[in-house]
Structures are given as structure tokens and as C-alpha cells.
XYZ file of C-alpha atoms in Angstrom:
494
model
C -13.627 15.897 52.781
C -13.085 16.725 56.303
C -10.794 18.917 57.736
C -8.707 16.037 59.190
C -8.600 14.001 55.882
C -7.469 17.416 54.553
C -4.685 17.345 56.669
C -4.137 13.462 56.268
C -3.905 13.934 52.581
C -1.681 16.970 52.818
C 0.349 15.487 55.431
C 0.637 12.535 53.203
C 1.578 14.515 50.359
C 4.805 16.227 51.977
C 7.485 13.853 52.467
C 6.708 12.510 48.994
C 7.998 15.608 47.406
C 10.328 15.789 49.285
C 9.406 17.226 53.024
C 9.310 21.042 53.656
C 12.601 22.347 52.804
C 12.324 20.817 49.502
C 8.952 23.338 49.089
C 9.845 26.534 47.176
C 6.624 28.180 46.479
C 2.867 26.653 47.330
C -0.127 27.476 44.766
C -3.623 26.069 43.551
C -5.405 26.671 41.111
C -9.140 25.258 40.446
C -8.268 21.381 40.391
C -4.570 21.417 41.119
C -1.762 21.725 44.040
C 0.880 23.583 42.306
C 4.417 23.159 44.215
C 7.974 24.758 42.827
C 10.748 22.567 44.042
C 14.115 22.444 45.121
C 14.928 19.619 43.710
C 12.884 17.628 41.405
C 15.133 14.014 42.054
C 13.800 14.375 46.042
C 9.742 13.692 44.764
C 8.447 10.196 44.226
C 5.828 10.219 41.855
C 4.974 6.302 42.259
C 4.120 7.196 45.537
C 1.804 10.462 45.332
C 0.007 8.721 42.438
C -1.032 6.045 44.674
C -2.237 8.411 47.507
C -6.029 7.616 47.348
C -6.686 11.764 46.682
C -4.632 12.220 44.172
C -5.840 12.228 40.833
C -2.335 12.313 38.454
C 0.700 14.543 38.689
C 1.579 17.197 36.060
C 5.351 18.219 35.463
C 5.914 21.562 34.307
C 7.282 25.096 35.352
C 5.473 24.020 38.580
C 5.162 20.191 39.951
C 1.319 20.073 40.014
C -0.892 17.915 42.157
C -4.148 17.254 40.317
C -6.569 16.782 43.555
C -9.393 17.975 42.194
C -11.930 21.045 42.319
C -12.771 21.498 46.107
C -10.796 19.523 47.613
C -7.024 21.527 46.097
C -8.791 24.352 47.775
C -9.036 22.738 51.178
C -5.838 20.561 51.263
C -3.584 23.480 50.208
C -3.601 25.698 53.098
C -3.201 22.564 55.481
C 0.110 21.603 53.152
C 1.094 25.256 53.904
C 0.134 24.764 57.332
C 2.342 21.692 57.634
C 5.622 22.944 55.693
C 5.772 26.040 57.966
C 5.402 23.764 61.353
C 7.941 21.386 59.460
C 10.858 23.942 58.644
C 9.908 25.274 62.172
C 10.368 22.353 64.048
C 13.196 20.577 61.668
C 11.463 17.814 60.664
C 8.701 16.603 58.234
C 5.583 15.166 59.088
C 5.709 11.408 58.739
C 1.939 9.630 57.751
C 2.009 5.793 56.430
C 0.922 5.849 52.619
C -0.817 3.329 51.108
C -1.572 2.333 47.620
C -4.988 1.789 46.050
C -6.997 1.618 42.558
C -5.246 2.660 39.749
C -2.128 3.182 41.551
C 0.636 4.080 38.541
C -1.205 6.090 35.916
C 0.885 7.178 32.672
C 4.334 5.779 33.762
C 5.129 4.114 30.131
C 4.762 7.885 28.456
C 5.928 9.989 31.292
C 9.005 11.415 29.481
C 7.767 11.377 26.271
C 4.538 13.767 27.538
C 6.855 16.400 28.868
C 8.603 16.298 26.445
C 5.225 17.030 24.632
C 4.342 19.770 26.715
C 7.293 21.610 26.771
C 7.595 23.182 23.334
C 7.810 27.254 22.931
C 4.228 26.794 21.708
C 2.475 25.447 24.428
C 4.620 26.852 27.236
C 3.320 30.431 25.737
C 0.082 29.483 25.872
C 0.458 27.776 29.440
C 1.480 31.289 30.289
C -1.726 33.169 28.481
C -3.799 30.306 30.185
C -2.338 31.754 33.409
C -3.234 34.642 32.990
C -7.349 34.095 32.859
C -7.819 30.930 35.554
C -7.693 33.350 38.260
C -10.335 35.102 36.724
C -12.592 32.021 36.530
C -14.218 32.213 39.819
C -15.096 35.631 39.410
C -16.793 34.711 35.973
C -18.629 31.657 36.859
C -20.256 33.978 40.244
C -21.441 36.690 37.727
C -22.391 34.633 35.009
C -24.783 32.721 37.511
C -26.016 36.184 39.174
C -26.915 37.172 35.554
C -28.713 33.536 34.666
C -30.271 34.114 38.231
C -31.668 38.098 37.235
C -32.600 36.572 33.751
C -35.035 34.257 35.193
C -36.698 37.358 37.431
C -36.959 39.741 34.918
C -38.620 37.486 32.178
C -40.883 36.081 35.363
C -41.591 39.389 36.543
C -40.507 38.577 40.318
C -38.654 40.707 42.673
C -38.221 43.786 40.263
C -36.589 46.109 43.231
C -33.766 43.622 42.956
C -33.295 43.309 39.071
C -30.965 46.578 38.782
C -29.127 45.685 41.463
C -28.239 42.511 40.692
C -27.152 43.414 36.903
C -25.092 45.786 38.545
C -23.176 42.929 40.899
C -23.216 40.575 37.618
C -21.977 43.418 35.014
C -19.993 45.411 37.527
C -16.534 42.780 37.026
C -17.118 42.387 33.285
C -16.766 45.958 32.935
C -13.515 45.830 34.162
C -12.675 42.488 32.934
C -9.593 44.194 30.856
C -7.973 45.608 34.215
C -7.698 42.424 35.792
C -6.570 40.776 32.799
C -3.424 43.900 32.320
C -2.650 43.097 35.961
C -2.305 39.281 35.485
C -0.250 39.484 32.066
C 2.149 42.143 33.408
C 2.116 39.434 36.698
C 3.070 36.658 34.598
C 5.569 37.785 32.399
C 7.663 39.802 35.101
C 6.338 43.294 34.961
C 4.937 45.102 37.253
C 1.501 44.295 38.064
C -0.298 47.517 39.019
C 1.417 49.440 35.872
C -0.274 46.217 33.624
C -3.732 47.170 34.719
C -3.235 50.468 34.690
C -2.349 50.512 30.846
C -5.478 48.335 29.943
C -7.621 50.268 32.335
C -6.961 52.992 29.051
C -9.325 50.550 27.465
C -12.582 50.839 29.599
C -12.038 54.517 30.208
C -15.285 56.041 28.836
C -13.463 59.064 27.837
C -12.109 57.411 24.957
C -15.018 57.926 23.413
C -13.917 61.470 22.855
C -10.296 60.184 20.612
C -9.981 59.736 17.323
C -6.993 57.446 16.526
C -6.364 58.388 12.720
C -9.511 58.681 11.363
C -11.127 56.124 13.585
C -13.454 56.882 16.137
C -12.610 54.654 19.393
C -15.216 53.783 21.965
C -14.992 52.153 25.278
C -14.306 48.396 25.354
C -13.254 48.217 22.143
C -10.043 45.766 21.860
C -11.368 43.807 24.787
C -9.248 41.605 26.511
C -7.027 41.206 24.033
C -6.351 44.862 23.563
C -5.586 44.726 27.524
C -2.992 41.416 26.771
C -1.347 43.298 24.294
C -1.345 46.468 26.236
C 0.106 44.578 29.601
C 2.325 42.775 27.108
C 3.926 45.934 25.677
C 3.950 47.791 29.080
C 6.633 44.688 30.480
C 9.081 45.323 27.428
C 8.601 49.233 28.220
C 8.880 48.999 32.258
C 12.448 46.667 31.227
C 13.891 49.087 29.017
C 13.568 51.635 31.502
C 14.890 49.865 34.416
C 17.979 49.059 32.624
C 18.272 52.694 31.045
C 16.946 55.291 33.643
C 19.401 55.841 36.640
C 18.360 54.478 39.831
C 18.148 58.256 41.522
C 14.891 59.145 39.648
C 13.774 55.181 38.217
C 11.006 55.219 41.096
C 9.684 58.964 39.380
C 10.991 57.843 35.716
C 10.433 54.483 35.090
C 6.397 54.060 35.578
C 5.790 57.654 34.124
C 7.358 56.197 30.503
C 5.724 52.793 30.819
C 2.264 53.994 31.660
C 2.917 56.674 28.773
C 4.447 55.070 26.034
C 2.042 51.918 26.495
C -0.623 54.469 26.914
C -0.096 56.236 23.659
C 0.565 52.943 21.625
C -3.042 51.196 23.377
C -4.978 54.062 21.992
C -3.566 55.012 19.048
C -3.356 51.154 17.753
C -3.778 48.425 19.680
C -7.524 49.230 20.576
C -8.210 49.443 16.446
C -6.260 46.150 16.134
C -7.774 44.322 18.551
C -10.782 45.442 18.417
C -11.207 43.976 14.563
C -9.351 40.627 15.846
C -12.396 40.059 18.280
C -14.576 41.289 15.844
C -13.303 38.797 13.723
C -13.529 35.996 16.384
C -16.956 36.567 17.096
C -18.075 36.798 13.488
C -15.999 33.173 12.828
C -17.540 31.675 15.872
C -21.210 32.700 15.197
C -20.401 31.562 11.137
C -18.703 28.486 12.117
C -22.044 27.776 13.947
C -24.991 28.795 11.732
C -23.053 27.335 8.670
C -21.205 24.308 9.844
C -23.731 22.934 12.367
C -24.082 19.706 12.921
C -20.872 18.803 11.175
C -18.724 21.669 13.305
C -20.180 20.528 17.099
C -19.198 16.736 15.464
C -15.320 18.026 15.636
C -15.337 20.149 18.122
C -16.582 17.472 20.213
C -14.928 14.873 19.119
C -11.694 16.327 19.092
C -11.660 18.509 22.386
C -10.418 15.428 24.471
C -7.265 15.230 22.386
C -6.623 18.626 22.541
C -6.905 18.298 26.440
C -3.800 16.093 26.369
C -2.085 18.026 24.098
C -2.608 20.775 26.020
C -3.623 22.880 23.280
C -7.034 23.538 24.585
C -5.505 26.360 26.384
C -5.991 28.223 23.477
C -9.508 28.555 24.087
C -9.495 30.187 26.986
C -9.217 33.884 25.525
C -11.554 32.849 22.839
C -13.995 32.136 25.349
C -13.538 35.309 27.177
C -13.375 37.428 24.083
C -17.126 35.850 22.967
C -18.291 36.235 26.614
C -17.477 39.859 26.930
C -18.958 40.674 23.207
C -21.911 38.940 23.418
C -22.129 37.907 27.023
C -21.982 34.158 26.614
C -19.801 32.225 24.509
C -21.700 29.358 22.180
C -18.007 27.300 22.201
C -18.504 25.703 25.438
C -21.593 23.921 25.398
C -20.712 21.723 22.267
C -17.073 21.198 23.821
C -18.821 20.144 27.453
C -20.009 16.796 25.497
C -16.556 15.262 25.675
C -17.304 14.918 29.050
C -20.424 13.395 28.458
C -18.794 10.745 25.898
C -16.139 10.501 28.998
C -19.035 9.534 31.066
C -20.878 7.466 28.774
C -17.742 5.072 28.154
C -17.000 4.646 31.648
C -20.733 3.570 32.601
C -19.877 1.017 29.773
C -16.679 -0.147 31.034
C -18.686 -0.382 34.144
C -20.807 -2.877 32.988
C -18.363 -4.762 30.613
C -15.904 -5.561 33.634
C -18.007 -6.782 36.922
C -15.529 -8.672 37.967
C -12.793 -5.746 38.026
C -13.469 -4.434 41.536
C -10.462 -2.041 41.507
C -11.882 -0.635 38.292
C -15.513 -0.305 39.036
C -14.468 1.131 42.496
C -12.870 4.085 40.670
C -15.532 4.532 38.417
C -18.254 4.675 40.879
C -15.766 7.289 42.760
C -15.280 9.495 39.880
C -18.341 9.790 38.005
C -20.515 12.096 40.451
C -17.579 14.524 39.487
C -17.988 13.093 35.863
C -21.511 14.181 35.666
C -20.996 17.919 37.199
C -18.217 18.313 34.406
C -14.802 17.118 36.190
C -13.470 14.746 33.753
C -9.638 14.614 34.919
C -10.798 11.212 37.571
C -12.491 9.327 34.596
C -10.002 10.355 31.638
C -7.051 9.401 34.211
C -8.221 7.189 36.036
C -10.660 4.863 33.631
C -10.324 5.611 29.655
C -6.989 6.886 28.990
C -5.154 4.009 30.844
C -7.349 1.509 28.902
C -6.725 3.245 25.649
C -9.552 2.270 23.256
C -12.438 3.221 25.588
C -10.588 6.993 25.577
C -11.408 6.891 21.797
C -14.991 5.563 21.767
C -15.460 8.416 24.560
C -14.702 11.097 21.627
C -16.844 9.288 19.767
C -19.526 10.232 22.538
C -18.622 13.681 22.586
C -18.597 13.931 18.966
C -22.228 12.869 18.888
C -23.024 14.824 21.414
C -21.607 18.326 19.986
C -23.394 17.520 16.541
C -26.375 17.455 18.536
C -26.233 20.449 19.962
C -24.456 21.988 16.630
C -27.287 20.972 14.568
C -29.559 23.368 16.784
C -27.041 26.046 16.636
C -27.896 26.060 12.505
C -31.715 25.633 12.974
C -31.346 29.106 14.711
C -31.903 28.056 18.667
C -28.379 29.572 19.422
C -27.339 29.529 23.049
C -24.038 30.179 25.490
C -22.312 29.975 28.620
C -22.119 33.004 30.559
C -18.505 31.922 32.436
C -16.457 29.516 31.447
C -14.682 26.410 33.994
C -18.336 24.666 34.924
C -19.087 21.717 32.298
C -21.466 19.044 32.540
C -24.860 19.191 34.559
C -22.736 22.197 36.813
C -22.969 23.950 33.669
C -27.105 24.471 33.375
C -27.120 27.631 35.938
C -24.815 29.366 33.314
C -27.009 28.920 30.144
C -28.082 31.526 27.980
C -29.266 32.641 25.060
C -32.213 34.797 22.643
C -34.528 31.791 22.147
C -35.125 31.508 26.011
C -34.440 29.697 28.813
C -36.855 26.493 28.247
C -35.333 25.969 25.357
C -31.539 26.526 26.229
C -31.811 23.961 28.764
C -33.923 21.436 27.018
C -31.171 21.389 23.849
C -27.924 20.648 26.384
C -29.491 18.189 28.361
C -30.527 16.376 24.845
C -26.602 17.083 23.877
C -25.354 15.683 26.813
C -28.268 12.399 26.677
C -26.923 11.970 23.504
C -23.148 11.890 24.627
C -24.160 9.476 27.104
C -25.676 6.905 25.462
C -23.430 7.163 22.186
C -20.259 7.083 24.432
C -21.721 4.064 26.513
C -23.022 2.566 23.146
C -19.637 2.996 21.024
C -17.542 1.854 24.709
C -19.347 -1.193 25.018
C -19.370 -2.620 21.560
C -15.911 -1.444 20.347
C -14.381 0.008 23.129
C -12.810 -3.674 24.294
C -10.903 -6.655 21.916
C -11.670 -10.525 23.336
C -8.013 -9.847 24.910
C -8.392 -7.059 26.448
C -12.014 -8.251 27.839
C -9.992 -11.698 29.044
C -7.095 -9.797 30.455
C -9.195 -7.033 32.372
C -12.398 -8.869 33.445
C -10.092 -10.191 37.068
C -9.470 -8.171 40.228
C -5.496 -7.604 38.973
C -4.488 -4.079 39.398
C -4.731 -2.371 35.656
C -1.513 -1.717 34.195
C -0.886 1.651 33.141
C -0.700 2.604 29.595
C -1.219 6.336 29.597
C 0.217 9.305 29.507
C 0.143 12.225 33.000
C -2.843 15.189 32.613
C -1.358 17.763 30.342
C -0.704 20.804 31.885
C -3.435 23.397 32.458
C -4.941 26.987 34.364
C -8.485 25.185 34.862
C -9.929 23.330 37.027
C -13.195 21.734 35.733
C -13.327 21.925 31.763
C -14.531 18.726 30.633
């Protein structure tokens, strides 16, 4: 997208929620414009979900803009751009909208989905989700700089440069836990710096030297979830003080006791604790694997679409992170990328079962370059979800798909993602695993063949009735049926 369709689109965007003094706070993350607001009766949704660029719009603590990986990135700093020359000059930027494709997506549930997504459960882990999507970027450049000095040292080529790239690939893994003590003590109101400066206690190598009752502690151990807890506890410390230490010495008091009491409580238990919780997470994952097989890639698969909308799939995230730093790739993500192969599967089948829905076959030509690198949010959205049956014989796709790939897990050719975010063919730089790189590769791509054709297969002989066939074969506008994207920290994850 060019810089002045950035603009156009961003420019678009603005008086629809509202013009720039309705703007509170302006955010992205990987696929979405995040926007707090004023107030929320001054946005029409109708309207932004028309806009050709946007993808669906997300209600929660922030109103969120899905746009799309790449292109959120480049339309957010020309929104900024616009609400600061708009509260400068007094007036909004006016742009003629217009509506195409699949203009209303998920009207009919709208309420009912937030109300969904706004339970004590999944707000908490929106908010642990939070806390690791800014660390995505930095994952999925390492874990490709490792792939990358994998290929050279098994090759033989370039051996100056081996050391020093697994030095730039290990050097932010190392201190993984830091960043992830700054974010939680970020997002739940404490002071950043003193987070990461608790779970920094973790990767000090001169734990090695403690023994926490009887228990010898080493470096690492507890992870990133001995950081989140660390951060966690540090907040409810760093409160207490501010509302007990007078304000003459709180600047001398308050981080001395938060650093120390958080300290004391990381080494002397929350390193043993969570240390044997990712122990235990590691040992399930690898078990679930080598035992369940084919049957456990069959419902991961199938079933990761539905937790996408219930936006439970957050859940993940610190599973994936917790495999990745134990074992430096985590064999959960390649079985879950083939929902989005189902997801692409069924909509080459809708494809073909509707040629005379131009609207329809318009969108799905549009979408499914982004369908094949692993961004599923224009196809779910935009194609399956809104026609309701093909969303299900999609998950039938991915089920496939995973029990492909899960059947090779329990024949012993285990293999990983080094970062997590990247699905679909985006996701072959990241692949690795002890059987080799020939094989890794040769095992996802038959995963995600298999998703393809099973999803188009399933889509196209039970993913329509003779209604819905008569009703949708016609150049009308689909009517929606669906429910918005459920919230989320990622940007590509399908």
C-alpha cells in the first residue's frame, strides 16, 4: 500500500470514530489499529466496516481496527499524523467513504460477542496476551537468524559467522524474562523498570550460587513465568508502599522494598515453583505428542478456529513461549497453523461453488495471498464465518491437517517453531527440529497439502445446502451472519 492510500485509509478512518478529539490514545499491534475513545456512541461501525481496508472491528478495553499485518503498521502513524493536524487546526479531515464486498460483517451477534469477550476470564488473559505481542517481532527475527545459522553450520558455509550469529539469535532469549517483568508490571499499573528488574533476578547467573531450602537454583529456571509472577508480585508490593511510605522518602523507600521483597520471594519460591510448572508444560506437551499423535494434532486442529473466536487461544501464548525458551522451538504451532490451511482450503471451494458471486470471489481472491502466508482474519471474516457452514468444514481442514502432522510427531520426526506469530507458508523459515531440516519442511508442507485439499474437499461437498447454493450463487451483497474478530495481542496466528 502506498503512502498516499495509507493516508487515504487513515484519513478515511477518522471521522468515523469520531474525528480527532474523540481520539484518546493511538496503538497497533501486529494486525490491528487500537484506538481508546472518548466516547464510544460518536464511532460508526457500519461505516469503518465497509472501508475497503478494513478487515472487522474489535470492541474491547480498546476500539480495535483489524487492518491487517503491514499495512496497521503503515496506516497508524499517518492516523496519528492526521489527529494531531486535526486538533491543531480544529477540524477533522473529511474523505468520501464508500462501501464495498462484504460490507457489514457480524452485525446480528455484535452484542452478544462482547458480551462473550468480556468475562473476568478472558479479559485476564487479554491482559497476559498483552504482555508477550510486543515481544513477537523480536522472536520471529531471532528465531529466523537461528533457522538461518542452522542451515550454515550443518552445510559447513561461512563458519567465521556461525558464533556471531548465535550470539544475535540467543542474545534476546537470554533475557526473554526481563522484557517480559517490564511488560507485566506495564500492564497491570506498576512500574515498568522495577518489573524487569525483579525478573532480571531470574537470569542472573549468580543464582547459581543460592540454595532456596534445600534446592539448588540455577539460571533460567522459572522462565517466563517465574518473571510474570515476579512482575506480578512486584505491582501489589510497589502499591502497598505508595499508599504506606510518606511521600518525603517514597522516591528512596518505595522501589528499595519492591525490588527487595519481590526479590527475596522470586528466589526463595517462585523460581522452584515455576520452574516445575514449565517443567511440567514441556513434559505434557512433548507426551501429549508422542502418545496422542495423530488423534491430538486432529483436535488441536480442528478446534483452534473456535478457540480464535472465543478468544481463548490467548492462552497459548505463554505456553508457546515457555516451550520455545526450554527447548528452543515449540511443537504446538505447527499442528495449530493447519486451521489456516482448512481456512484456505474452504474458501478455494467456495470459490469455485459460487462463480457467479462476484462480490464474494472478489474478496476471496483479495484475501487468500494473506491466507496462504498464515493471515487468516480476511478469509475467516470476510468468507467462512459470515457463511457459517463453510467456517465448520474449514476445521474440518485443519483437523486433517494437524493429524497429519501429529501422526509424525508419534513416529518420532518431532519438529517446532522457533517464534511464534508467522503461520502458514511464512512459517517454513522458522522450522526446526532433531530429525533435520529436509525433513521438517517436507512434513508441514504435507500438513498444510493435506489441510488444503480436505478443507476444499469437506467445503465443497458439505459446506453449502441447495438453499444456500440458490440464495448465494447471484451478485447480491452477502448478508452477514457472523460474529466481530475476538479480541487478541497477535497479529498473524492462523
Amino acid at each position: 500500500m502506498s503512502t498516499d492510500k495509507n493516508r487515504a485509509t487513515a484519513a478515511a478512518i477518522l471521522p468515523l470514530v469520531g474525528g480527532p478529539d474523540n481520539i484518546g490514545s493511538i496503538a497497533h499491534c501486529m494486525t490491528r489499529l487500537r484506538i481508546a475513545l472518548h466516547d464510544r456512541s460518536l464511532v460508526d461501525d457500519a461505516g469503518l466496516r465497509a472501508l475497503p481496508a478494513v478487515l472487522g472491528v474489535v470492541e474491547d478495553e480498546t476500539y480495535q481496527i483489524v487492518l491487517g499485518p503491514g499495512t496497521v503498521a503503515r496506516v497508524t502513524p499517518e492516523f496519528e499524523a492526521l489527529v494531531e493536524e486535526g486538533r491543531s487546526a480544529g477540524t477533522a479531515p473529511r474523505t468520501p467513504v464508500t462501501a464495498e464486498e462484504l460490507a457489514a460483517q457480524g452485525v446480528a451477534l455484535k452484542e452478544a460477542q462482547k458480551a462473550r469477550n468480556s468475562t473476568p476470564v478472558k479479559l485476564f488473559l487479554r491482559r497476559i496476551a498483552n504482555i508477550f505481542v510486543p515481544l513477537i517481532p523480536a522472536l520471529i527475527g531471532c528465531g529466523i537468524i537461528a533457522g538461518l545459522n542452522g542451515v550454515l553450520l550443518n552445510t559447513g558455509w561461512l563458519p567465521g559467522i556461525v558464533p556471531a550469529l548465535a550470539a544475535i539469535a540467543s542474545g534476546f532469549m537470554s533475557l526473554i524474562a526481563v522484557f517480559v517483568g517490564y511488560n507485566t508490571a506495564k500492564e497491570f499499573g506498576g512500574t515498568p523498570i522495577l518489573g524487569g528488574a525483579v525478573a532480571a533476578i531470574i537470569v542472573f547467573p549468580g543464582v547459581a550460587k543460592i540454595d532456596a531450602f534445600g534446592q539448588h537454583l540455577s539460571p533460567g529456571q522459572g522462565g517466563v513465568l517465574g518473571a510474570l509472577a515476579a512482575a506480578f508480585l512486584a505491582v501489589h508490593v510497589e502499591r502497598l508502599c505508595r499508599r504506606w511510605v510518606p511521600e518525603s522518602v517514597d522516591a528512596l523507600v518505595t522501589p528499595t522494598l519492591t525490588v527487595l521483597v519481590s526479590g527475596l520471594v522470586t528466589i526463595f519460591g517462585l523460581m522452584f515453583l515455576a520452574g516445575e510448572v514449565a517443567t511440567a508444560i514441556g513434559s505434557a506437551a512433548t507426551w501429549l505428542l508422542s502418545a496422542g499423535g495423530a488423534f491430538a494434532g486432529l483436535v488441536l486442529g480442528g478446534l483452534f478456529l473456535p478457540l480464535v473466536m472465543l478468544g481463548l487461544h490467548q492462552a497459548l501464548i505463554p505456553i508457546h513461549t515457555t516451550l520455545i525458551e526450554q527447548t528452543g522451538h515449540t511443537a504446538l504451532l505447527p499442528i495449530l497453523a493447519m486451521a489456516g490451511a482448512g481456512q484456505v482450503g474452504a474458501a478455494l471451494a467456495v470459490y469455485c461453488r459460487l462463480p457467479h458471486n462476484r462480490s464474494l470471489r472478489t474478496t476471496i481472491k483479495s484475501a487468500l495471498p494473506a491466507g496462504f502466508l498464515g493471515v487468516g482474519e480476511p478469509l475467516i471474516y470476510g468468507v467462512s464465518l459470515p457463511l457459517g457452514r463453510p467456517f465448520v468444514t474449514a476445521c474440518v481442514g485443519g483437523a486433517a491437517g494437524g493429524a497429519f502432522v501429529g501422526l509424525f510427531n508419534q513416529l518420532g520426526v518431532a519438529f517446532g517453531a522457533t517464534a511464534i506469530g508467522p503461520s502458514g507458508w511464512a512459517l517454513f523459515p522458522l522450522l526446526d527440529g532433531p530429525s533435520g531440516l529436509g525433513p521438517n519442511l517436507a512434513i508441514y508442507a504435507g500438513g498444510l497439502l493435506t489441510g488444503y485439499l480436505v478443507g476444499f474437499a469437506a467445503t465443497y461437498f458439505f459446506g453449502f445446502t441447495p438453499r444456500m447454493l440458490n440464495e448465494l450463487n447471484t451478485d447480491r451483497p452477502l448478508a452477514p451472519a457472523a460474529a466481530d474478530p475476538a479480541p487478541e495481542p497477535s497479529l498473524a496466528k492462523i
